Amino acid sequence: MAYSLLASGKRIRSVLLVATREIFPVSAGHDPIPAACAFELVHTYSLIHDDLPAMDNDDYRRGRPSNHKQFGEAMAILAGDALLTEAFGLVARGFRGVAEPVGARVVGELAAAAGAAGMVGGQVLDTIDTGRDVGREATEEIHRRKTGALITAAVRCGAILGGAGEDELSVLADFGDRIGLAFQVVDDILDVVGNREVLGKSIGKDEASGKNTYVKLLGLEGSRAYAASLAGDAASGVATFGDRADALRAMASFIVERSS
Ligand code: GRG
């Protein structure tokens, strides 16, 4: 668990959660750290399981041998299972007796984003659709669920922990939705033009395996323009928060400009 969790991830989901929480006054809400860590645990589990031979079969992740290459398939499956379970325990313990309603809400958001309606469901669609062209709408659904759901939920949870009102939550959820999709569009681009050492994972696998990607749909330039417009709309959408959303705007830029 520690081998994969403590490797060099970018911590995008936890930073987004904390940056969203920081829009709201410290005194009005709750500590974002247990939930921020829980998002990293769920994300790391998804990477370990996705790298298994039965899924994407990747030997290299976060700049080192993938979990099953280091410890074997059985241990990699179990490490993923345990990370997923521990994530929910972390949130439950983090808010026990302090703010149970908010803790329960965060657990619900995390479960919805990680499970069949979100990340796992997106991975199922991705697996079923690999090798056949499904078009833009279906590709977008895979991307939104497989990758976007957890990113959107991180932003939503930061807002919930800050005590956001329904209108504020809706604006921030739109931000999360746009950067979540932009993140996966950039992931598609980096799989074509990225550098293995900088990325810390293998490249060129999407085309080789027949994945439905934005590069396949829109080409490299079209995908770059789409990611930039999503990030631009995301940044302008949070203008209502003024400079309190500077960190979120910086994250939107980072997500489209990243090379790792
Ligand atoms: C439920 C097994 C399972 C998988 C769900 C998220 C996912 C689907 C699979 C992970 C594999 C993958 C390459 C997904 C595309 C986008 C993505 C999540 C990339 C990695 O995220 P980064 O770049 O990673 O934030 P770091 O290492 O920086 O945390």
Tab-separated table of C-alpha atoms and ligand atoms in Angstrom:
chain	number	residue	atom	x	y	z
A	1	MET	CA	0.000	0.000	0.000
A	2	ALA	CA	2.747	2.423	1.000
A	3	TYR	CA	4.903	1.563	-2.053
A	4	SER	CA	2.272	2.933	-4.458
A	5	LEU	CA	0.627	5.543	-2.246
A	6	LEU	CA	3.852	7.293	-1.258
A	7	ALA	CA	5.377	7.246	-4.759
A	8	SER	CA	5.546	10.520	-6.677
A	9	GLY	CA	1.893	11.271	-7.487
A	10	LYS	CA	0.871	14.837	-8.289
A	11	ARG	CA	-1.823	14.827	-5.543
A	12	ILE	CA	-4.208	16.680	-7.860
A	13	ARG	CA	-7.400	15.430	-6.200
A	14	SER	CA	-6.313	16.203	-2.621
A	15	VAL	CA	-4.949	19.627	-3.595
A	16	LEU	CA	-8.239	20.420	-5.347
A	17	LEU	CA	-10.207	19.395	-2.274
A	18	VAL	CA	-8.092	21.544	0.066
A	19	ALA	CA	-8.003	24.493	-2.382
A	20	THR	CA	-11.802	24.392	-2.664
A	21	ARG	CA	-12.174	24.176	1.125
A	22	GLU	CA	-9.918	27.241	1.463
A	23	ILE	CA	-12.414	29.368	-0.486
A	24	PHE	CA	-14.539	29.320	2.651
A	25	PRO	CA	-13.650	30.706	6.133
A	26	VAL	CA	-11.626	28.374	8.405
A	27	SER	CA	-14.046	28.914	11.307
A	28	ALA	CA	-17.197	28.033	9.328
A	29	GLY	CA	-16.371	24.515	8.231
A	30	HIS	CA	-14.360	21.353	8.775
A	31	ASP	CA	-10.816	19.983	8.454
A	32	PRO	CA	-10.272	18.877	4.827
A	33	ILE	CA	-7.273	16.573	5.507
A	34	PRO	CA	-8.977	13.205	6.257
A	35	ALA	CA	-11.123	13.499	3.126
A	36	ALA	CA	-8.212	14.806	0.996
A	37	CYS	CA	-6.118	11.761	2.009
A	38	ALA	CA	-9.063	9.444	1.316
A	39	PHE	CA	-9.252	10.693	-2.292
A	40	GLU	CA	-5.556	9.854	-2.763
A	41	LEU	CA	-6.131	6.340	-1.360
A	42	VAL	CA	-9.031	5.693	-3.782
A	43	HIS	CA	-7.046	7.126	-6.698
A	44	THR	CA	-3.994	4.989	-5.864
A	45	TYR	CA	-6.138	1.839	-5.643
A	46	SER	CA	-7.523	2.604	-9.144
A	47	LEU	CA	-3.987	2.921	-10.547
A	48	ILE	CA	-2.783	-0.350	-8.948
A	49	HIS	CA	-5.771	-2.306	-10.265
A	50	ASP	CA	-5.711	-0.608	-13.661
A	51	ASP	CA	-2.077	-1.683	-14.124
A	52	LEU	CA	-2.860	-5.386	-13.562
A	53	PRO	CA	-2.462	-7.807	-16.498
A	54	ALA	CA	-6.264	-8.291	-16.619
A	55	MET	CA	-6.735	-4.543	-17.178
A	56	ASP	CA	-4.183	-2.228	-18.832
A	57	ASN	CA	-1.210	-4.500	-18.129
A	58	ASP	CA	1.305	-1.752	-17.340
A	59	ASP	CA	4.758	-2.476	-15.934
A	60	TYR	CA	5.635	1.076	-14.942
A	61	ARG	CA	3.816	3.627	-12.780
A	62	ARG	CA	4.828	6.758	-10.873
A	63	GLY	CA	8.364	6.263	-12.130
A	64	ARG	CA	8.849	2.756	-10.704
A	65	PRO	CA	7.730	-0.825	-11.416
A	66	SER	CA	3.963	-1.098	-11.048
A	67	ASN	CA	2.649	-2.724	-7.881
A	68	HIS	CA	2.099	-6.229	-9.295
A	69	LYS	CA	5.572	-6.187	-10.898
A	70	GLN	CA	7.070	-5.492	-7.475
A	71	PHE	CA	4.883	-7.679	-5.259
A	72	GLY	CA	2.922	-10.053	-7.536
A	73	GLU	CA	-0.691	-9.947	-8.699
A	74	ALA	CA	-2.306	-11.258	-5.508
A	75	MET	CA	-0.636	-8.600	-3.332
A	76	ALA	CA	-1.473	-5.851	-5.857
A	77	ILE	CA	-5.164	-6.819	-5.837
A	78	LEU	CA	-5.173	-6.903	-2.044
A	79	ALA	CA	-3.277	-3.614	-1.707
A	80	GLY	CA	-5.902	-1.953	-3.936
A	81	ASP	CA	-8.781	-3.499	-1.989
A	82	ALA	CA	-7.269	-2.386	1.314
A	83	LEU	CA	-6.582	1.167	0.100
A	84	LEU	CA	-10.192	1.504	-1.053
A	85	THR	CA	-11.558	0.237	2.248
A	86	GLU	CA	-9.177	2.351	4.324
A	87	ALA	CA	-10.296	5.493	2.455
A	88	PHE	CA	-13.830	5.168	3.760
A	89	GLY	CA	-12.589	4.320	7.260
A	90	LEU	CA	-10.403	7.429	7.213
A	91	VAL	CA	-13.338	9.712	6.464
A	92	ALA	CA	-15.595	7.964	8.969
A	93	ARG	CA	-12.942	8.226	11.726
A	94	GLY	CA	-11.966	11.770	10.748
A	95	PHE	CA	-15.429	13.116	11.421
A	96	ARG	CA	-16.688	10.770	14.136
A	97	GLY	CA	-18.362	12.737	16.916
A	98	VAL	CA	-17.258	16.049	15.397
A	99	ALA	CA	-19.486	16.564	12.416
A	100	GLU	CA	-21.294	13.364	11.576
A	101	PRO	CA	-23.743	14.771	8.997
A	102	VAL	CA	-20.922	16.380	7.003
A	103	GLY	CA	-18.802	13.226	7.357
A	104	ALA	CA	-21.652	11.084	6.058
A	105	ARG	CA	-22.126	13.448	3.109
A	106	VAL	CA	-18.433	13.232	2.199
A	107	VAL	CA	-18.523	9.410	2.447
A	108	GLY	CA	-21.576	9.408	0.135
A	109	GLU	CA	-19.870	11.686	-2.419
A	110	LEU	CA	-16.693	9.571	-2.363
A	111	ALA	CA	-18.635	6.303	-2.726
A	112	ALA	CA	-20.723	7.636	-5.631
A	113	ALA	CA	-17.640	8.931	-7.443
A	114	ALA	CA	-15.574	5.784	-6.862
A	115	GLY	CA	-18.241	3.169	-7.548
A	116	ALA	CA	-20.456	1.840	-10.314
A	117	ALA	CA	-21.975	5.220	-11.163
A	118	GLY	CA	-18.513	6.793	-11.382
A	119	MET	CA	-14.953	5.512	-11.687
A	120	VAL	CA	-15.522	1.748	-11.617
A	121	GLY	CA	-18.486	2.084	-14.013
A	122	GLY	CA	-16.372	4.204	-16.352
A	123	GLN	CA	-13.663	1.576	-16.280
A	124	VAL	CA	-16.269	-1.083	-17.184
A	125	LEU	CA	-17.404	1.002	-20.197
A	126	ASP	CA	-13.788	1.657	-21.179
A	127	THR	CA	-13.047	-2.077	-21.062
A	128	ILE	CA	-16.165	-3.064	-23.046
A	129	ASP	CA	-15.651	-0.350	-25.683
A	130	THR	CA	-11.914	-0.809	-26.229
A	131	GLY	CA	-11.301	-2.035	-29.776
A	132	ARG	CA	-14.431	-0.493	-31.318
A	133	ASP	CA	-15.175	3.127	-32.271
A	134	VAL	CA	-17.996	4.450	-30.109
A	135	GLY	CA	-18.058	8.151	-31.102
A	136	ARG	CA	-17.877	11.366	-29.119
A	137	GLU	CA	-20.826	11.030	-26.754
A	138	ALA	CA	-19.825	7.597	-25.467
A	139	THR	CA	-16.150	8.625	-25.255
A	140	GLU	CA	-17.132	11.636	-23.172
A	141	GLU	CA	-19.169	9.442	-20.833
A	142	ILE	CA	-16.196	7.090	-20.314
A	143	HIS	CA	-13.905	10.054	-19.581
A	144	ARG	CA	-16.364	11.787	-17.241
A	145	ARG	CA	-16.956	8.633	-15.212
A	146	LYS	CA	-13.542	6.939	-15.299
A	147	THR	CA	-11.508	10.047	-14.453
A	148	GLY	CA	-13.773	13.077	-14.061
A	149	ALA	CA	-16.070	11.728	-11.332
A	150	LEU	CA	-13.337	11.520	-8.661
A	151	ILE	CA	-11.919	14.941	-9.580
A	152	THR	CA	-15.380	16.546	-9.494
A	153	ALA	CA	-16.125	14.867	-6.161
A	154	ALA	CA	-12.866	16.187	-4.667
A	155	VAL	CA	-13.986	19.726	-5.490
A	156	ARG	CA	-17.544	19.046	-4.264
A	157	CYS	CA	-16.228	17.669	-0.954
A	158	GLY	CA	-13.970	20.703	-0.442
A	159	ALA	CA	-17.058	22.871	-0.917
A	160	ILE	CA	-19.193	20.747	1.427
A	161	LEU	CA	-16.485	20.839	4.126
A	162	GLY	CA	-16.345	24.624	3.759
A	163	GLY	CA	-20.099	24.908	4.322
A	164	ALA	CA	-20.919	26.040	0.755
A	165	GLY	CA	-24.527	26.917	-0.095
A	166	GLU	CA	-26.328	25.083	-2.911
A	167	ASP	CA	-25.555	27.791	-5.516
A	168	GLU	CA	-21.879	27.865	-4.562
A	169	LEU	CA	-21.745	24.063	-4.674
A	170	SER	CA	-23.276	24.049	-8.139
A	171	VAL	CA	-20.726	26.584	-9.486
A	172	LEU	CA	-17.845	24.577	-7.997
A	173	ALA	CA	-19.246	21.260	-9.263
A	174	ASP	CA	-19.299	22.751	-12.807
A	175	PHE	CA	-15.658	23.754	-12.300
A	176	GLY	CA	-14.796	20.200	-11.218
A	177	ASP	CA	-16.715	18.703	-14.118
A	178	ARG	CA	-14.819	20.813	-16.677
A	179	ILE	CA	-11.333	20.250	-15.261
A	180	GLY	CA	-12.097	16.545	-14.755
A	181	LEU	CA	-12.867	16.156	-18.441
A	182	ALA	CA	-9.917	18.402	-19.408
A	183	PHE	CA	-7.621	16.207	-17.292
A	184	GLN	CA	-8.517	13.086	-19.276
A	185	VAL	CA	-8.297	14.901	-22.647
A	186	VAL	CA	-4.731	15.901	-21.658
A	187	ASP	CA	-4.077	12.325	-20.530
A	188	ASP	CA	-5.042	11.177	-24.057
A	189	ILE	CA	-2.657	13.773	-25.553
A	190	LEU	CA	0.238	12.798	-23.250
A	191	ASP	CA	-0.187	9.148	-24.181
A	192	VAL	CA	0.797	10.231	-27.728
A	193	VAL	CA	3.353	13.003	-27.199
A	194	GLY	CA	4.465	12.495	-23.572
A	195	ASN	CA	7.886	11.450	-22.318
A	196	ARG	CA	7.984	8.126	-20.428
A	197	GLU	CA	10.519	9.344	-17.849
A	198	VAL	CA	8.702	12.627	-17.159
A	199	LEU	CA	5.269	10.951	-17.102
A	200	GLY	CA	6.481	8.055	-14.953
A	201	LYS	CA	4.374	5.577	-16.948
A	202	SER	CA	4.335	3.884	-20.337
A	203	ILE	CA	3.129	5.803	-23.404
A	204	GLY	CA	1.559	4.849	-26.751
A	205	LYS	CA	-0.748	2.286	-25.181
A	206	ASP	CA	-4.093	3.885	-26.088
A	207	GLU	CA	-3.678	3.594	-29.846
A	208	ALA	CA	-2.067	0.150	-29.579
A	209	SER	CA	-4.980	-1.198	-27.548
A	210	GLY	CA	-7.742	0.547	-29.550
A	211	LYS	CA	-8.953	2.845	-26.766
A	212	ASN	CA	-11.530	5.533	-27.448
A	213	THR	CA	-9.635	8.789	-26.926
A	214	TYR	CA	-10.058	12.452	-27.777
A	215	VAL	CA	-6.921	12.315	-29.914
A	216	LYS	CA	-8.652	9.659	-32.019
A	217	LEU	CA	-11.799	11.816	-32.235
A	218	LEU	CA	-10.351	15.325	-32.638
A	219	GLY	CA	-6.649	14.882	-33.464
A	220	LEU	CA	-3.828	16.394	-31.385
A	221	GLU	CA	-4.526	20.053	-32.173
A	222	GLY	CA	-8.296	19.635	-31.779
A	223	SER	CA	-7.771	17.925	-28.419
A	224	ARG	CA	-5.389	20.650	-27.209
A	225	ALA	CA	-7.917	23.342	-28.186
A	226	TYR	CA	-10.763	21.460	-26.471
A	227	ALA	CA	-8.778	20.988	-23.224
A	228	ALA	CA	-7.806	24.693	-23.235
A	229	SER	CA	-11.422	25.778	-23.739
A	230	LEU	CA	-12.637	23.505	-20.918
A	231	ALA	CA	-9.975	24.922	-18.565
A	232	GLY	CA	-10.762	28.493	-19.665
A	233	ASP	CA	-14.498	28.005	-19.023
A	234	ALA	CA	-13.703	26.357	-15.675
A	235	ALA	CA	-11.541	29.336	-14.616
A	236	SER	CA	-14.064	31.960	-15.691
A	237	GLY	CA	-16.898	29.996	-14.055
A	238	VAL	CA	-15.420	30.572	-10.576
A	239	ALA	CA	-14.958	34.357	-11.084
A	240	THR	CA	-17.712	34.905	-8.529
A	241	PHE	CA	-15.262	33.796	-5.777
A	242	GLY	CA	-12.679	36.436	-6.747
A	243	ASP	CA	-9.122	35.851	-5.551
A	244	ARG	CA	-10.289	33.165	-3.090
A	245	ALA	CA	-10.412	30.859	-6.136
A	246	ASP	CA	-6.867	31.726	-7.334
A	247	ALA	CA	-5.609	28.262	-6.320
A	248	LEU	CA	-8.415	26.594	-8.271
A	249	ARG	CA	-7.639	28.689	-11.365
A	250	ALA	CA	-3.961	27.743	-10.981
A	251	MET	CA	-4.982	24.058	-10.815
A	252	ALA	CA	-7.064	24.451	-13.999
A	253	SER	CA	-3.987	25.861	-15.788
A	254	PHE	CA	-1.723	23.160	-14.344
A	255	ILE	CA	-4.051	20.407	-15.513
A	256	VAL	CA	-3.882	21.497	-19.159
A	257	GLU	CA	-0.231	22.574	-19.188
A	258	ARG	CA	1.146	19.537	-17.327
A	259	SER	CA	3.702	17.180	-18.869
A	260	SER	CA	3.440	14.535	-16.143
B	1	GRG	C1	-11.544	1.064	-10.927
B	1	GRG	C2	-9.518	-0.260	-11.590
B	1	GRG	C3	-10.329	0.949	-11.730
B	1	GRG	C4	-9.957	1.886	-12.606
B	1	GRG	C5	-10.725	3.128	-12.817
B	1	GRG	C6	-8.916	5.888	-12.999
B	1	GRG	C7	-8.921	4.601	-13.715
B	1	GRG	C8	-10.204	3.924	-13.982
B	1	GRG	C9	-7.786	4.015	-14.114
B	1	GRG	C10	-6.481	4.591	-13.914
B	1	GRG	C11	-5.701	4.503	-15.165
B	1	GRG	C12	-5.632	5.723	-15.987
B	1	GRG	C13	-4.408	5.926	-16.743
B	1	GRG	C14	-6.624	6.607	-16.037
B	1	GRG	C15	-6.573	7.844	-16.778
B	1	GRG	C16	-6.380	9.098	-15.990
B	1	GRG	C17	-5.661	8.983	-14.740
B	1	GRG	C18	-6.485	8.686	-13.576
B	1	GRG	C19	-4.330	9.168	-14.712
B	1	GRG	C20	-3.488	9.180	-13.547
B	1	GRG	O1	-3.763	10.267	-12.681
B	1	GRG	P1	-2.628	11.303	-12.241
B	1	GRG	O2	-1.920	11.817	-13.451
B	1	GRG	O3	-1.672	10.346	-11.422
B	1	GRG	O4	-3.240	12.333	-11.344
B	1	GRG	P2	-0.668	10.689	-10.202
B	1	GRG	O5	0.302	9.537	-10.209
B	1	GRG	O6	0.014	12.008	-10.457
B	1	GRG	O7	-1.513	10.715	-8.975
